[in-house]
Short mmCIF file of C-alpha atoms in Angstrom, two decimals:
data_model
loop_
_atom_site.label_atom_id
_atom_site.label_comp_id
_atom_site.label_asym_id
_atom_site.label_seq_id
_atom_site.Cartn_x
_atom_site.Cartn_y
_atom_site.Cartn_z
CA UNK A 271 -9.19 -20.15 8.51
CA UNK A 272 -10.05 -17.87 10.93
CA UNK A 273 -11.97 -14.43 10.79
CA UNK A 274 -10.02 -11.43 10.68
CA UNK A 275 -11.21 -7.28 10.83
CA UNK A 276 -9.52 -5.55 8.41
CA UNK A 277 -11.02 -2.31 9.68
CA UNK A 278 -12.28 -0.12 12.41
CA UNK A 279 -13.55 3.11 13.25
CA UNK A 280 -16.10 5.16 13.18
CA UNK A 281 -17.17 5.16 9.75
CA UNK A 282 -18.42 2.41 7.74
CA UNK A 283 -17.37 0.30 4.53
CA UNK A 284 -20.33 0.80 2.03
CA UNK A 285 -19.04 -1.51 -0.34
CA UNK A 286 -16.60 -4.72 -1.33
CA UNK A 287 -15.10 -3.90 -5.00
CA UNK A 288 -12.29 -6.84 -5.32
CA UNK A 289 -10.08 -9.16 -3.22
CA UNK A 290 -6.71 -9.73 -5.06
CA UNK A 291 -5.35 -12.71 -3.59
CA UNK A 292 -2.11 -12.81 -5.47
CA UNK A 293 -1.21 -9.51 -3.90
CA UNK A 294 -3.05 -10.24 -0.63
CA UNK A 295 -4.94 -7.02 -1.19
CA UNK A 296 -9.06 -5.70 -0.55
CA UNK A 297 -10.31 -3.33 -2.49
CA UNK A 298 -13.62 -1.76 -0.95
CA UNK A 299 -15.41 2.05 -0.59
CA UNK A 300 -16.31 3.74 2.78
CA UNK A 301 -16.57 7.33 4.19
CA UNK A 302 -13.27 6.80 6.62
CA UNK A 303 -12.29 10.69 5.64
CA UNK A 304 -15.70 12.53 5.46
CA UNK A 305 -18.72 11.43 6.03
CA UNK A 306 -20.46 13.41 2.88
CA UNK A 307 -17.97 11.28 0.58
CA UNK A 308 -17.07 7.71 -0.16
CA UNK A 309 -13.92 6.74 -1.66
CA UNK A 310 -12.07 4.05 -2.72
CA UNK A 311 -9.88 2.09 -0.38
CA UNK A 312 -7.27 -0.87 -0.13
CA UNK A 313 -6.51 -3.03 3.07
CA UNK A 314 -3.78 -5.45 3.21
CA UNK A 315 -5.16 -9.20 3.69
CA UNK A 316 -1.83 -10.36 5.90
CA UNK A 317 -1.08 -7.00 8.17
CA UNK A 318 -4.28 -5.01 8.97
CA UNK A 319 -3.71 -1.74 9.79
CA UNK A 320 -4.86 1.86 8.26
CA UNK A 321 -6.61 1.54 5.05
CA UNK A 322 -4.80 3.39 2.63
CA UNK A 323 -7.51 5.70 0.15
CA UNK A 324 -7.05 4.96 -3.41
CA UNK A 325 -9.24 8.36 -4.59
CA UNK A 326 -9.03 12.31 -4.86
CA UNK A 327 -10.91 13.79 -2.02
CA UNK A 328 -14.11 16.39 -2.48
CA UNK A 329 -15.90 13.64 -4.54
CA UNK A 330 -18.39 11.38 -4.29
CA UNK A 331 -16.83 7.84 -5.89
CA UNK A 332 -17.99 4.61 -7.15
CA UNK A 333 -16.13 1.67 -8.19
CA UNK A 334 -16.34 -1.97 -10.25
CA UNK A 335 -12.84 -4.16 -10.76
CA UNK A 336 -12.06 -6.65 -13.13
CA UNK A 337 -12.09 -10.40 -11.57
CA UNK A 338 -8.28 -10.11 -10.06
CA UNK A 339 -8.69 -6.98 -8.48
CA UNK A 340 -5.88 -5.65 -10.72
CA UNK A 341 -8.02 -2.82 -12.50
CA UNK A 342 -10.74 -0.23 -11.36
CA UNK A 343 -13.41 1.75 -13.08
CA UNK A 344 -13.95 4.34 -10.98
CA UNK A 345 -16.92 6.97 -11.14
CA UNK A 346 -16.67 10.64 -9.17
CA UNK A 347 -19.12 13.15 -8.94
CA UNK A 348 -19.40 16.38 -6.70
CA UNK A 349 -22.04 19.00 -6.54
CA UNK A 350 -20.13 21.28 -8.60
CA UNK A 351 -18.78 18.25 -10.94
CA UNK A 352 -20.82 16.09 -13.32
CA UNK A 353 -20.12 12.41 -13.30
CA UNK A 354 -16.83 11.38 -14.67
CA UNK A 355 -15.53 7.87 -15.67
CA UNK A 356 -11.83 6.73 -15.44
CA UNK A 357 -9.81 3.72 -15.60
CA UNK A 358 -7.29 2.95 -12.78
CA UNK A 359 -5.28 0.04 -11.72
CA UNK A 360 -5.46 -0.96 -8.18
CA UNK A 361 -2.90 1.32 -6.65
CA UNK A 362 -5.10 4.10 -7.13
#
């Protein structure tokens, strides 16, 4: 019942993508490694700590999960890179 942060830093969290609460999990994207790029990251619910990134760096990434938080379309793009699609489950 009470309010937790999950994250901190200088950087920011651009984006929620899913909360799995049978795993106890948060899915979300942020520019924690590089400012130029946002990637996908997970959090655990119960021990905050060090988000852990979920994506390949030198891209630009966007991401939409299915209702449980168990699977991820993910975009990535780069300037050298057209936009590609892919299907991932939530460990990345």
């Amino acid at each position: 019942g009470k309010w937790t942060q999950l994250t901190k830093g200088p950087w920011v969290v651009t984006d929620l993508v899913a909360v799995d609460e049978a795993k106890g999990r948060v899915v979300f994207l942020g520019n924690k490694d590089d400012v130029l790029e946002r990637h996908v990251y997970a959090a655990d619910l119960n021990r905050p700590g060090e988000p852990v990134r979920l994506t390949e760096r030198g891209f630009t990434h966007g991401a939409v999960a299915d209702p449980k938080g168990g699977r991820l379309i993910v975009s990535r793009s780069s300037p050298s890179q057209p936009t590609q699609v892919y299907l991932a489950d939530a460990s990345g």
